[in-house]
Short mmCIF file of C-alpha atoms and ligand atoms in Angstrom, two decimals:
data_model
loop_
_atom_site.label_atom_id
_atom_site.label_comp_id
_atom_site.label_asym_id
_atom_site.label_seq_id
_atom_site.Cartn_x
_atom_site.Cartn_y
_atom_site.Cartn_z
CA UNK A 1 -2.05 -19.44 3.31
CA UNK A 2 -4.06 -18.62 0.33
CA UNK A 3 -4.56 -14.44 -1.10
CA UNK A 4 -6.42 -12.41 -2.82
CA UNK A 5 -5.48 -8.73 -4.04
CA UNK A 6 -7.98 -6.34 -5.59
CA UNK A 7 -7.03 -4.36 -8.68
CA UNK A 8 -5.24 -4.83 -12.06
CA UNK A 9 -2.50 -1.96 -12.34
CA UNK A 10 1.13 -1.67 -11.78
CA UNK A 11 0.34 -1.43 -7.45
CA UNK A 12 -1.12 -4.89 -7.45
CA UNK A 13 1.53 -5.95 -9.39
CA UNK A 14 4.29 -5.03 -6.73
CA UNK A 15 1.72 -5.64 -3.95
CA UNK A 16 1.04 -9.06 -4.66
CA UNK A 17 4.72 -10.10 -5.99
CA UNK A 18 6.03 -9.32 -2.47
CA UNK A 19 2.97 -10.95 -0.83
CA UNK A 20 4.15 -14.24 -3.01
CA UNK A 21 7.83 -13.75 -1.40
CA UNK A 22 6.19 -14.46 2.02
CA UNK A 23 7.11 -17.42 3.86
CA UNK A 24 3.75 -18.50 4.81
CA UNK A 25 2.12 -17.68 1.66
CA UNK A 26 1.81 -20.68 -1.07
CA UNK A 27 -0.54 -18.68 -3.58
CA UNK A 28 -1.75 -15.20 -4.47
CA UNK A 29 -4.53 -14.36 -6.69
CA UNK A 30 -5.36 -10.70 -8.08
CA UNK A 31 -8.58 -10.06 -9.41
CA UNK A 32 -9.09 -9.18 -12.39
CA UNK A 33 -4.67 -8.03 -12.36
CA UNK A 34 -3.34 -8.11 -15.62
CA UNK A 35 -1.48 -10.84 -17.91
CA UNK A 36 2.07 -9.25 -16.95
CA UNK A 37 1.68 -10.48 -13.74
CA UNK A 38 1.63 -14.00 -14.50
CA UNK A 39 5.31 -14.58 -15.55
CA UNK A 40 5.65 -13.43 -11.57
CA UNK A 41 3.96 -16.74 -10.51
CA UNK A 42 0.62 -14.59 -9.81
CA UNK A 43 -2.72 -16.13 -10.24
CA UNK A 44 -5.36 -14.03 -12.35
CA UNK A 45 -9.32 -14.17 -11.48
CA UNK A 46 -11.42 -12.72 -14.04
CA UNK A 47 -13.94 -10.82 -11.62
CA UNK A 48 -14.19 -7.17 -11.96
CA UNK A 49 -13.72 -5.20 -8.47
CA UNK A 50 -17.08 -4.15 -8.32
CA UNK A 51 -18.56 -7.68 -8.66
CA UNK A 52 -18.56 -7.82 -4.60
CA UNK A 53 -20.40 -11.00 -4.26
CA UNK A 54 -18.26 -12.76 -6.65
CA UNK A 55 -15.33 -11.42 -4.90
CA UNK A 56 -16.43 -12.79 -1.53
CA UNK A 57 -17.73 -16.16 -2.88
CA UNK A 58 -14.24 -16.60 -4.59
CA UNK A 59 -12.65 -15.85 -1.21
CA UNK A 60 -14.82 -18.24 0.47
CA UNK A 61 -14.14 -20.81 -2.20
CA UNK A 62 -10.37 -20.78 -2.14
CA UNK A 63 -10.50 -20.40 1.80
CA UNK A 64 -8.63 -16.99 1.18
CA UNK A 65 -7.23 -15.55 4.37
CA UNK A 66 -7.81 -12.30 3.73
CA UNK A 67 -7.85 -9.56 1.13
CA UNK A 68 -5.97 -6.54 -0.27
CA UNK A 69 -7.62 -3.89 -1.68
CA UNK A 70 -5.89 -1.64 -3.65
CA UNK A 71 -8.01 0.78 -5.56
CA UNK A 72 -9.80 3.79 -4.06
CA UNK A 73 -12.83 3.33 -6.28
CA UNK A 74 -13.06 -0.04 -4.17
CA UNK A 75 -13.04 0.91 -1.26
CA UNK A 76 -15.51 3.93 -2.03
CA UNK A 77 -18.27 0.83 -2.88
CA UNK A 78 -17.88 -0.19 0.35
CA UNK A 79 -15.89 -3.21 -0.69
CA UNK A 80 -14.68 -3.98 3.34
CA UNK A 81 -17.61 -3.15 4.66
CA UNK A 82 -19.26 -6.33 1.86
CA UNK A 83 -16.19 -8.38 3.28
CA UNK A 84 -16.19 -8.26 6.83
CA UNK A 85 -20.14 -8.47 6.33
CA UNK A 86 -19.72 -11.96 4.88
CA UNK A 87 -16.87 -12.59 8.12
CA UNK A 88 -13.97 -12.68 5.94
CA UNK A 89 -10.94 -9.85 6.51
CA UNK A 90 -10.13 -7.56 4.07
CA UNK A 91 -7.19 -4.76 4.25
CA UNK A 92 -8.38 -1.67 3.72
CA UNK A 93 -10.68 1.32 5.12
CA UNK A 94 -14.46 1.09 5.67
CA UNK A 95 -16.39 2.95 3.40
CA UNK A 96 -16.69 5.55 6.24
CA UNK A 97 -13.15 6.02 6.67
CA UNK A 98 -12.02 5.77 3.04
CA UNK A 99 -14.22 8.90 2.75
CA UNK A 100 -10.76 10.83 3.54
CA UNK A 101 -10.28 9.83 0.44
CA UNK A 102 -13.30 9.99 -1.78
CA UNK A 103 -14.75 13.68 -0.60
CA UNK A 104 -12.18 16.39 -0.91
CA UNK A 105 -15.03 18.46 1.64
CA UNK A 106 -14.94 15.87 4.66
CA UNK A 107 -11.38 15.34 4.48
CA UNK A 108 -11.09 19.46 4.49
CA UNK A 109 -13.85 19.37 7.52
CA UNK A 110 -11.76 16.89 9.68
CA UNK A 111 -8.53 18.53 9.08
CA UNK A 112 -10.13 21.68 9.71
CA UNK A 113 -11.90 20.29 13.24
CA UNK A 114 -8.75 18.22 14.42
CA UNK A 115 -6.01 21.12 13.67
CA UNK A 116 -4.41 19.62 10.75
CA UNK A 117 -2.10 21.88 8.67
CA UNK A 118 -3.80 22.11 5.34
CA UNK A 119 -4.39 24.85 2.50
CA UNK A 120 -8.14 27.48 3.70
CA UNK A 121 -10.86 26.61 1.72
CA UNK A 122 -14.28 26.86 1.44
CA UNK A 123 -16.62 24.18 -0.71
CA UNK A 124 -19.26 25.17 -2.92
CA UNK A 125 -22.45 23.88 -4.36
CA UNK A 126 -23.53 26.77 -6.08
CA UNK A 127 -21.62 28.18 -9.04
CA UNK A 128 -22.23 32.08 -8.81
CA UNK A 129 -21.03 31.64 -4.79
CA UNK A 130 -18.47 30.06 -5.85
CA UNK A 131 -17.40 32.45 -8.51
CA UNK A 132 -17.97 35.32 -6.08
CA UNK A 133 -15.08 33.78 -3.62
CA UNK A 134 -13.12 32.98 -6.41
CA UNK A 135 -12.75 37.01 -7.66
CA UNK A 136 -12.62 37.77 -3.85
CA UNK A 137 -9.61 35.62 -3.16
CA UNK A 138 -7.67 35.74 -6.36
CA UNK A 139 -5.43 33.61 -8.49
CA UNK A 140 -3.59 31.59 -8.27
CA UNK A 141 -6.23 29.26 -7.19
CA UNK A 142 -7.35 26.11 -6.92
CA UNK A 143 -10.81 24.21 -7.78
CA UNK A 144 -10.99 20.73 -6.86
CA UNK A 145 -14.42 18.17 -7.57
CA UNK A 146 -15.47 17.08 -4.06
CA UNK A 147 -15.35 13.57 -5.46
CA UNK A 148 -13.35 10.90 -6.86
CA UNK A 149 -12.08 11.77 -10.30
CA UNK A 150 -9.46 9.76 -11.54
CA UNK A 151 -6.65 12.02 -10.72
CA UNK A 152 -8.47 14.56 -12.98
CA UNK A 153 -10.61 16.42 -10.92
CA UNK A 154 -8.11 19.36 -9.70
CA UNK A 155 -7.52 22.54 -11.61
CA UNK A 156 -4.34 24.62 -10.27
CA UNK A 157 -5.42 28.15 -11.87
CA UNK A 158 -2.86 30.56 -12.72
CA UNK A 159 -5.95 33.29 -13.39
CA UNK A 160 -9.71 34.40 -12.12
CA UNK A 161 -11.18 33.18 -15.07
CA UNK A 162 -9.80 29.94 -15.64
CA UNK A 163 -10.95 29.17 -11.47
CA UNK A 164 -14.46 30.18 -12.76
CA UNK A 165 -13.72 28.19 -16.01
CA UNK A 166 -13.47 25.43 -13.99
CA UNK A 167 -15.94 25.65 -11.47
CA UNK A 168 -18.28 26.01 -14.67
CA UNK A 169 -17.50 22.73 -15.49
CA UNK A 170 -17.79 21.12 -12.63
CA UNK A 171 -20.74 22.78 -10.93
CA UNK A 172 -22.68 23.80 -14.01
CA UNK A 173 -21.23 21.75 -16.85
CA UNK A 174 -21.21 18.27 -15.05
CA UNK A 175 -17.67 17.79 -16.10
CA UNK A 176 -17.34 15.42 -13.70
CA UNK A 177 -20.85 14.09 -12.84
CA UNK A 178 -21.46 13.43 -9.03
CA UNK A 179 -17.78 14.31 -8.21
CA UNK A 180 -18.05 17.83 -8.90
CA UNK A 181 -21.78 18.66 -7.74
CA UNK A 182 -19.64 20.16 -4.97
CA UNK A 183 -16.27 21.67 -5.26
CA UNK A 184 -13.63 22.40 -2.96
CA UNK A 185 -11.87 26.30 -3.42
CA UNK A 186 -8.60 26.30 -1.77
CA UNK A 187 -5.49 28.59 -1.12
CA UNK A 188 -2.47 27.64 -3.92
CA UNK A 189 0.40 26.28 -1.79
CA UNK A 190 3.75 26.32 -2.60
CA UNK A 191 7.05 24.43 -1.65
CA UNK A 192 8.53 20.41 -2.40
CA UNK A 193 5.11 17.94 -2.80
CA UNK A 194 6.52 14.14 -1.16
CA UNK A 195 4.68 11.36 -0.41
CA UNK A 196 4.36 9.79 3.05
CA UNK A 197 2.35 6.38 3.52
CA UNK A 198 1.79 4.44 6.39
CA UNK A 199 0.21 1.12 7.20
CA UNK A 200 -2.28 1.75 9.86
CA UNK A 201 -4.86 0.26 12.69
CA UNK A 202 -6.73 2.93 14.31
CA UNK A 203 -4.10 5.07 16.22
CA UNK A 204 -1.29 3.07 15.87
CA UNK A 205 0.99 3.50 12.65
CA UNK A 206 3.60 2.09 10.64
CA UNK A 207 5.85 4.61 8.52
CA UNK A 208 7.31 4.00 5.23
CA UNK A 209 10.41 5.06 3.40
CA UNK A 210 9.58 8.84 1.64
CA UNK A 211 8.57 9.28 -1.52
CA UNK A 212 8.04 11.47 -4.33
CA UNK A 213 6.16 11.27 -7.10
CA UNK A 214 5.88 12.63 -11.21
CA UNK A 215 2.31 13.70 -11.93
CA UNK A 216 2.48 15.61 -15.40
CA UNK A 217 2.75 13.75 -18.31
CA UNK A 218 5.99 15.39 -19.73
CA UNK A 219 9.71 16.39 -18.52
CA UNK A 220 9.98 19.21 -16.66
CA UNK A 221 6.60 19.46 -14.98
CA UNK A 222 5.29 19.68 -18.12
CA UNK A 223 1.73 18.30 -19.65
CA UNK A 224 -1.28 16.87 -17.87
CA UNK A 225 -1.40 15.77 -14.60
CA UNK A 226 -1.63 11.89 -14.37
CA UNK A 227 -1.56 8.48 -12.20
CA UNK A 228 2.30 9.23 -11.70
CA UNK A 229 5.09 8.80 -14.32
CA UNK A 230 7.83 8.15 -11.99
CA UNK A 231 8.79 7.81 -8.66
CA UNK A 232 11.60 7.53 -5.65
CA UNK A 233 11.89 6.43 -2.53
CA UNK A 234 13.25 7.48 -0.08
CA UNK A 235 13.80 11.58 -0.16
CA UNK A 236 17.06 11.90 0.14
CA UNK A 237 16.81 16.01 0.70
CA UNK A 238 14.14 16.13 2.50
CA UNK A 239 14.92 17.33 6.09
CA UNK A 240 14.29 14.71 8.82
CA UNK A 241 12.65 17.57 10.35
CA UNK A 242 9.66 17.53 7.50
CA UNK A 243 8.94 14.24 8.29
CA UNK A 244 9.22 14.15 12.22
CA UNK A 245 6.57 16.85 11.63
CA UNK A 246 4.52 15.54 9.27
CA UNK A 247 3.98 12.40 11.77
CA UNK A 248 3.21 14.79 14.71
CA UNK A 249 1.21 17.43 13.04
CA UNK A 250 -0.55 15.60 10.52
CA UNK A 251 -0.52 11.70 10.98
CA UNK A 252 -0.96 11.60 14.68
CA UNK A 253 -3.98 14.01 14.68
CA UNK A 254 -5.88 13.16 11.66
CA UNK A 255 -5.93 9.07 13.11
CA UNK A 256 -6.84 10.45 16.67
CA UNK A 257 -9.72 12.25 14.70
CA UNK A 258 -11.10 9.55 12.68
CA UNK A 259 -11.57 7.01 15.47
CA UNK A 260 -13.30 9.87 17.63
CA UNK A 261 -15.26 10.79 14.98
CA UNK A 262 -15.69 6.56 14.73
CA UNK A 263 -14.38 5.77 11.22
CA UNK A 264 -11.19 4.38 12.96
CA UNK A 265 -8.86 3.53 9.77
CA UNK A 266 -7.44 0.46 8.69
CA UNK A 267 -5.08 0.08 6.04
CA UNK A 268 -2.62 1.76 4.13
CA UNK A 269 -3.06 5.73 4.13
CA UNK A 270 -1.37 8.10 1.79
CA UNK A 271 -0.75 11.61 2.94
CA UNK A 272 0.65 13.88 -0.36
CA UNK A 273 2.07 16.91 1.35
CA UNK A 274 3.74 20.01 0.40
CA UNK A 275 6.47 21.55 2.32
CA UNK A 276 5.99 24.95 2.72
CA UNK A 277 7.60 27.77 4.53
CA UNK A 278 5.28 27.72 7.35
CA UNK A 279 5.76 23.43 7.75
CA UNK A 280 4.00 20.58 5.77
CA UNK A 281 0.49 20.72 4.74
CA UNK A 282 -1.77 18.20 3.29
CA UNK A 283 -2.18 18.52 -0.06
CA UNK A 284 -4.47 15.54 -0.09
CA UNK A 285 -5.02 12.33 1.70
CA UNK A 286 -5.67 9.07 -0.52
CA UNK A 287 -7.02 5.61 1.66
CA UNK A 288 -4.62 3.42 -0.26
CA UNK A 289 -1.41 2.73 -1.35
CA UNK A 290 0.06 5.22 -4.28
CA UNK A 291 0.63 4.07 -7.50
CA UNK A 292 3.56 4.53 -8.92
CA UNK A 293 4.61 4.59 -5.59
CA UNK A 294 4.52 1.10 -3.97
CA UNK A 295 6.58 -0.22 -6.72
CA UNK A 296 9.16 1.80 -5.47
CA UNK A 297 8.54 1.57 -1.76
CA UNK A 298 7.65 -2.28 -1.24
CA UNK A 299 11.04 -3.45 -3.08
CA UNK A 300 12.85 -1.50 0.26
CA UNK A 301 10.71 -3.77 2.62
CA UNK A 302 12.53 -5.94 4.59
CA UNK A 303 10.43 -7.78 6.75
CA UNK A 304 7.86 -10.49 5.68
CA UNK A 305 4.99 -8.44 4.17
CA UNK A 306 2.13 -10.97 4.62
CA UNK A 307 3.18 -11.67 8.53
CA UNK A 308 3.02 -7.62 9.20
CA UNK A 309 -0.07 -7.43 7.53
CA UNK A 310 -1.50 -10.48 9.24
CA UNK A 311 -1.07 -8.77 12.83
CA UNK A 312 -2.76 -5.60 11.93
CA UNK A 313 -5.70 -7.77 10.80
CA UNK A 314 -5.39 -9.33 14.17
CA UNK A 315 -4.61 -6.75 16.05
CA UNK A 316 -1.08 -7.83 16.90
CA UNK A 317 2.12 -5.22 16.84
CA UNK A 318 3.17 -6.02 13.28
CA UNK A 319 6.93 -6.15 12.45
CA UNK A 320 8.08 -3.54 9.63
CA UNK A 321 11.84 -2.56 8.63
CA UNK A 322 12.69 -1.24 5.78
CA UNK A 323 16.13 -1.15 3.97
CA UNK A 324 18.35 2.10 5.48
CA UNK A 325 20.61 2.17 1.87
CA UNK A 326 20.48 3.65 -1.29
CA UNK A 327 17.32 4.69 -2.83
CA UNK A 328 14.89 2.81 -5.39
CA UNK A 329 13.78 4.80 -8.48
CA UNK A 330 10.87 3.76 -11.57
CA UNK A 331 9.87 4.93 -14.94
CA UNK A 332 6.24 4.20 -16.10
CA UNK A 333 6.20 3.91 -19.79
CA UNK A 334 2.71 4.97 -20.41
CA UNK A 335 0.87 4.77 -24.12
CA UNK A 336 1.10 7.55 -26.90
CA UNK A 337 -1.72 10.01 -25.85
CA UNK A 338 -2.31 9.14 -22.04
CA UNK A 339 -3.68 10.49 -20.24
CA UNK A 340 -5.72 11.76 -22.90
CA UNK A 341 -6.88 8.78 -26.12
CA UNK A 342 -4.13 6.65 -26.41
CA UNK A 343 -3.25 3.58 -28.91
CA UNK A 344 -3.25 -0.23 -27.15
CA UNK A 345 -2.41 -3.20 -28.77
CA UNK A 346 1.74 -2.15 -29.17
CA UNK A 347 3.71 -5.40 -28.54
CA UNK A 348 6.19 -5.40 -25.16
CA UNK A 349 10.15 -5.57 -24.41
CA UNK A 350 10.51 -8.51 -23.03
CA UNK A 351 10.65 -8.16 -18.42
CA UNK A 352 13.83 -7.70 -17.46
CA UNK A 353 15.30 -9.63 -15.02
CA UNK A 354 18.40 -8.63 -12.28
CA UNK A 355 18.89 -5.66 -11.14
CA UNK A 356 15.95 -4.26 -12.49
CA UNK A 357 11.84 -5.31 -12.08
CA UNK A 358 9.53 -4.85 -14.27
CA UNK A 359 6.16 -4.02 -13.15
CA UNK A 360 3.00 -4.55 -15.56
CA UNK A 361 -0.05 -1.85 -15.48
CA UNK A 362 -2.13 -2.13 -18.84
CA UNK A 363 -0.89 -5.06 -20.50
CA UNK A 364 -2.50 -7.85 -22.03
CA UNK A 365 -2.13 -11.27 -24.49
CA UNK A 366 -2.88 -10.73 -27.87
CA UNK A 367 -4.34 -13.88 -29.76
CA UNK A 368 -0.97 -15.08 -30.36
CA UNK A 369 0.01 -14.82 -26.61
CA UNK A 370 2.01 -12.27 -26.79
CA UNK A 371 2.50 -9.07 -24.37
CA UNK A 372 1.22 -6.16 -25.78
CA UNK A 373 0.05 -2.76 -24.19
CA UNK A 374 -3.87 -2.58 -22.88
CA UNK A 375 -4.37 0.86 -21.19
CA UNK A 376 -2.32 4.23 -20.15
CA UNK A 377 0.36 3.50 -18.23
CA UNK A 378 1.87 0.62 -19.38
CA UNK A 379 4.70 -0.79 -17.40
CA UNK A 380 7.42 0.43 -14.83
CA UNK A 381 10.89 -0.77 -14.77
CA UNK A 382 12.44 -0.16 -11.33
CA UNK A 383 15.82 -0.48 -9.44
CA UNK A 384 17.57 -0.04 -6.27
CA UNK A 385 21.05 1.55 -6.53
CA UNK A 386 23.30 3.65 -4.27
CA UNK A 387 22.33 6.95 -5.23
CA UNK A 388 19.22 8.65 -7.43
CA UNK A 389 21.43 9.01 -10.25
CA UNK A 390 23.27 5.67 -10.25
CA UNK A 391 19.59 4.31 -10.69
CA UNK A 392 18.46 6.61 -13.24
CA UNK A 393 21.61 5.25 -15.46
CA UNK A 394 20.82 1.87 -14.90
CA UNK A 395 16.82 2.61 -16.16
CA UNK A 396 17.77 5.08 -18.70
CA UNK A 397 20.44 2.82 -20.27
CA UNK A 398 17.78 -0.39 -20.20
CA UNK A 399 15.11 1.75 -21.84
CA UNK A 400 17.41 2.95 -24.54
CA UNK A 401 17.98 -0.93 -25.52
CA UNK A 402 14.10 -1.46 -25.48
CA UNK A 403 11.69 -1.00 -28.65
CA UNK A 404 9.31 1.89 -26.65
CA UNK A 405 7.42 2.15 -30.62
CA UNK A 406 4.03 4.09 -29.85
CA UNK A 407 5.02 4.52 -26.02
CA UNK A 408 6.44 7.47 -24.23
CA UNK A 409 8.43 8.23 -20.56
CA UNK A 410 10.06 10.99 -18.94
CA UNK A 411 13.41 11.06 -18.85
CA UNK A 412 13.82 13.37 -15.88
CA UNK A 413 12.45 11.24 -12.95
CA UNK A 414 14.56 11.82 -9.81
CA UNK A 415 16.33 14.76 -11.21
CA UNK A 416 14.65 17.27 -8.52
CA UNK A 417 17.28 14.96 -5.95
CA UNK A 418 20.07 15.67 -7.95
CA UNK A 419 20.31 19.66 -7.64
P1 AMP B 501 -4.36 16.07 -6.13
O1 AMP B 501 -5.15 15.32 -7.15
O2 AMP B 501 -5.15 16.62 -5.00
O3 AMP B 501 -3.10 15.34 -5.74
O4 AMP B 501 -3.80 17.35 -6.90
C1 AMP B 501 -3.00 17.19 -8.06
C2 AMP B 501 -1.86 18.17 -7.98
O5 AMP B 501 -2.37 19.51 -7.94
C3 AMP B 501 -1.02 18.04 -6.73
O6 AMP B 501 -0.05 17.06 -6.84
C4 AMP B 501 -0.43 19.41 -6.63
O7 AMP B 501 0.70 19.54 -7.48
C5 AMP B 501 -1.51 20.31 -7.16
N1 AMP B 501 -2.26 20.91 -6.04
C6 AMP B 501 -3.36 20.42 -5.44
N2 AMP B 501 -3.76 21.26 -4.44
C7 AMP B 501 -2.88 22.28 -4.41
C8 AMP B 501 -2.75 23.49 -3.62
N3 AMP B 501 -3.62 23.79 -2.66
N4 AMP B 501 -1.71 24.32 -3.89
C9 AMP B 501 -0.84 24.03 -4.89
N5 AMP B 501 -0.91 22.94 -5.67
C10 AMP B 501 -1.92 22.07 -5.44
N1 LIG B 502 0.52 8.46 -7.59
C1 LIG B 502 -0.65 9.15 -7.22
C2 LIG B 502 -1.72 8.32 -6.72
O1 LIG B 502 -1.61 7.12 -6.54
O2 LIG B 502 -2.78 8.87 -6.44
#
């Protein structure tokens, strides 16, 4: 059979390289992907992902058996709900069930309704109610557009005024347009922030490996927060307790929830929790796979990717297993200046082959046809090895030996493992 992915960043990448391993899969396309893909066999279609009708008469075209959508913005536009409109099958949630995703206030109201273990809160509308809650609860505190906003929309203040700095700028400012008309106020939690994802159809759920990711730009926690700079999978110190949990307190209930509240969900979810002293709470739930993160987690799948997916499109009990050793780690190598302006056009080490994958984000071919950078985070370069550091030598060594000119990485991914 014949697929399609949706997206162009490092996710699609590893999504639709392990679709291509699949026995029963001859070709996959991305649309629009990006040019480092296609030294992976991949197929690029220039259509942008918000070009829905050229998306589904491409699909119909190449008698495409069905679709995976990777980016939230995606499946915000209702890009599902366009596909299954035109009877073709598409992986991913509805619009109405992707809303866990795209407003920080419903996913806060269905938590809230269904007993889900989550930070209080309270959203807001108007600034000077806002403000007033924000002096009433004190800092640390932390202001969050209701909407999607690239990863950028959260502010974790240490003080009173920069909260009411930052619900300025959303709710009076228009920092972030639509996204922060309303904002979410919620408690600061503390304790170890991991990743679990699960491939889901309605109630019934398929867990993945653990995983943690690197949001500031810079070593030590340092920096801006971004997409992700790095990530591991699985946890190895994370108590087996967390995640038993995690599946009963949060997973379980918040599914149960969204087909009673009928927005049953399909597709990959993404719960980002925090372990605190009182259990794990949801920091926030994406409608998607992560990324950094599935370039980390779909190199430990060991089952055929496009047969599991096909029988949750068909409503079939899928087959997943995963691989029990060692642990996979990746550095993104992101351009000078993300997430902030950054430089493109800064030619590429050449992808590394063996023991470690690269993985291609913003990259493009110059006129000479030659890999150069094309947007933040650049590439990845991930491994699977016995133990968190044995993989962090093997990275560290190979990006030592490459020419990283006008690029930058952390060189502390995975070391919160090692203590
Ligand atoms: P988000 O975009 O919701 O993932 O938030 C970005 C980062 O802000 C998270 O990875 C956390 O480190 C931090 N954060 C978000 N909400 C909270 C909270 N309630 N308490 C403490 N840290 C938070
Ligand atoms: N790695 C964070 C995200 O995908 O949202």
């Amino acid at each position: 059979m014949k697929l399609l992915v949706v997206g162009s960043g490092g996710r699609e990448h590893a999504i639709a390289k392990k679709l291509l391993e699949s026995k029963s899969v001859e070709k996959v396309f991305v649309a629009p992907g990006n040019s480092g893909m296609l030294a992976d066999g991949l197929e690029l279609v220039n259509i942008n992902i918000s070009e829905h009708s050229s998306l589904i008469a491409f699909a119909q075209k190449e008698e495409i058996a069905w679709t995976f959508v990777g980016p939230d913005d995606a499946l915000a536009a209702g890009l599902v709900d366009d596909f299954e409109a035109a009877g073709l099958l598409a992986f991913g949630p509805r619009k109405n069930a992707a809303e866990l995703e795209w407003s920080k206030d419903f996913a806060k109201s269905i938590m809230t309704k269904y007993g889900v273990p989550t930070a209080g809160y309270e959203t807001f509308s108007d600034f000077e109610a806002a403000k007033a809650y924000i002096e009433a609860k004190g800092a640390p505190i932390v202001v969050k557009a209701d909407g999607l906003a690239l990863g950028k929309g959260v502010v974790v203040a240490e003080t009173v005024e920069e909260a009411v700095a930052a619900a300025h700028d959303m709710l009076l400012d228009n920092k972030f347009g639509d996204s922060g008309a309303r904002v979410v106020i919620e408690e600061f939690l503390t304790g170890e922030e991991f990743s679990l994802f699960a491939f889901v159809n309605g109630e019934d759920f398929y867990l993945m490996p653990t995983a943690q990711d690197h949001k500031r730009a810079f070593d030590n926690d340092k920096g801006p927060n971004t997409g992700g700079m790095g990530a591991y999978a699985p946890v190895p110190h994370l108590p087996a307790s967390a995640v038993a949990r995690s599946v009963a307190e949060i997973i379980r209930p918040i599914l149960k929830g969204m087909v009673a509240e009928g927005r049953p969900y399909l597709g990959v979810l993404y719960a980002g929790l925090i372990l605190t002293a009182d259990g794990p709470k949801v920091i926030e739930f994406n409608a998607r796979f992560g990324d950094p993160e599935t370039q980390i987690i779909l190199p430990r799948l060991t089952s055929d990717f496009a047969a599991g997916i096909t029988d949750l499109l068909a409503g079939k009990v899928p087959t997943f297993t995963w691989l029990e050793r060692g642990v996979t780690l990746g550095v993104v190598v992101a351009s000078e200046g993300y997430p902030l302006n950054y430089e493109k056009g800064v030619r590429l080490p050449a992808k590394t082959s063996g023991e470690i994958e690269t993985y291609y984000a913003g990259a493009a071919l110059n006129a000479k046809q030659e890999l150069v950078s094309n947007g933040g985070r650049v590439y990845m370069l991930v491994t699977t090895q016995e133990t968190v550091s044995q993989a962090q030598k093997v990275i560290y060594q190979q990006l030592e030996q490459q020419n990283t000119t006008g690029m930058f990485y952390r060189t502390d991914i995975g070391n919160k493992a090692n203590k």
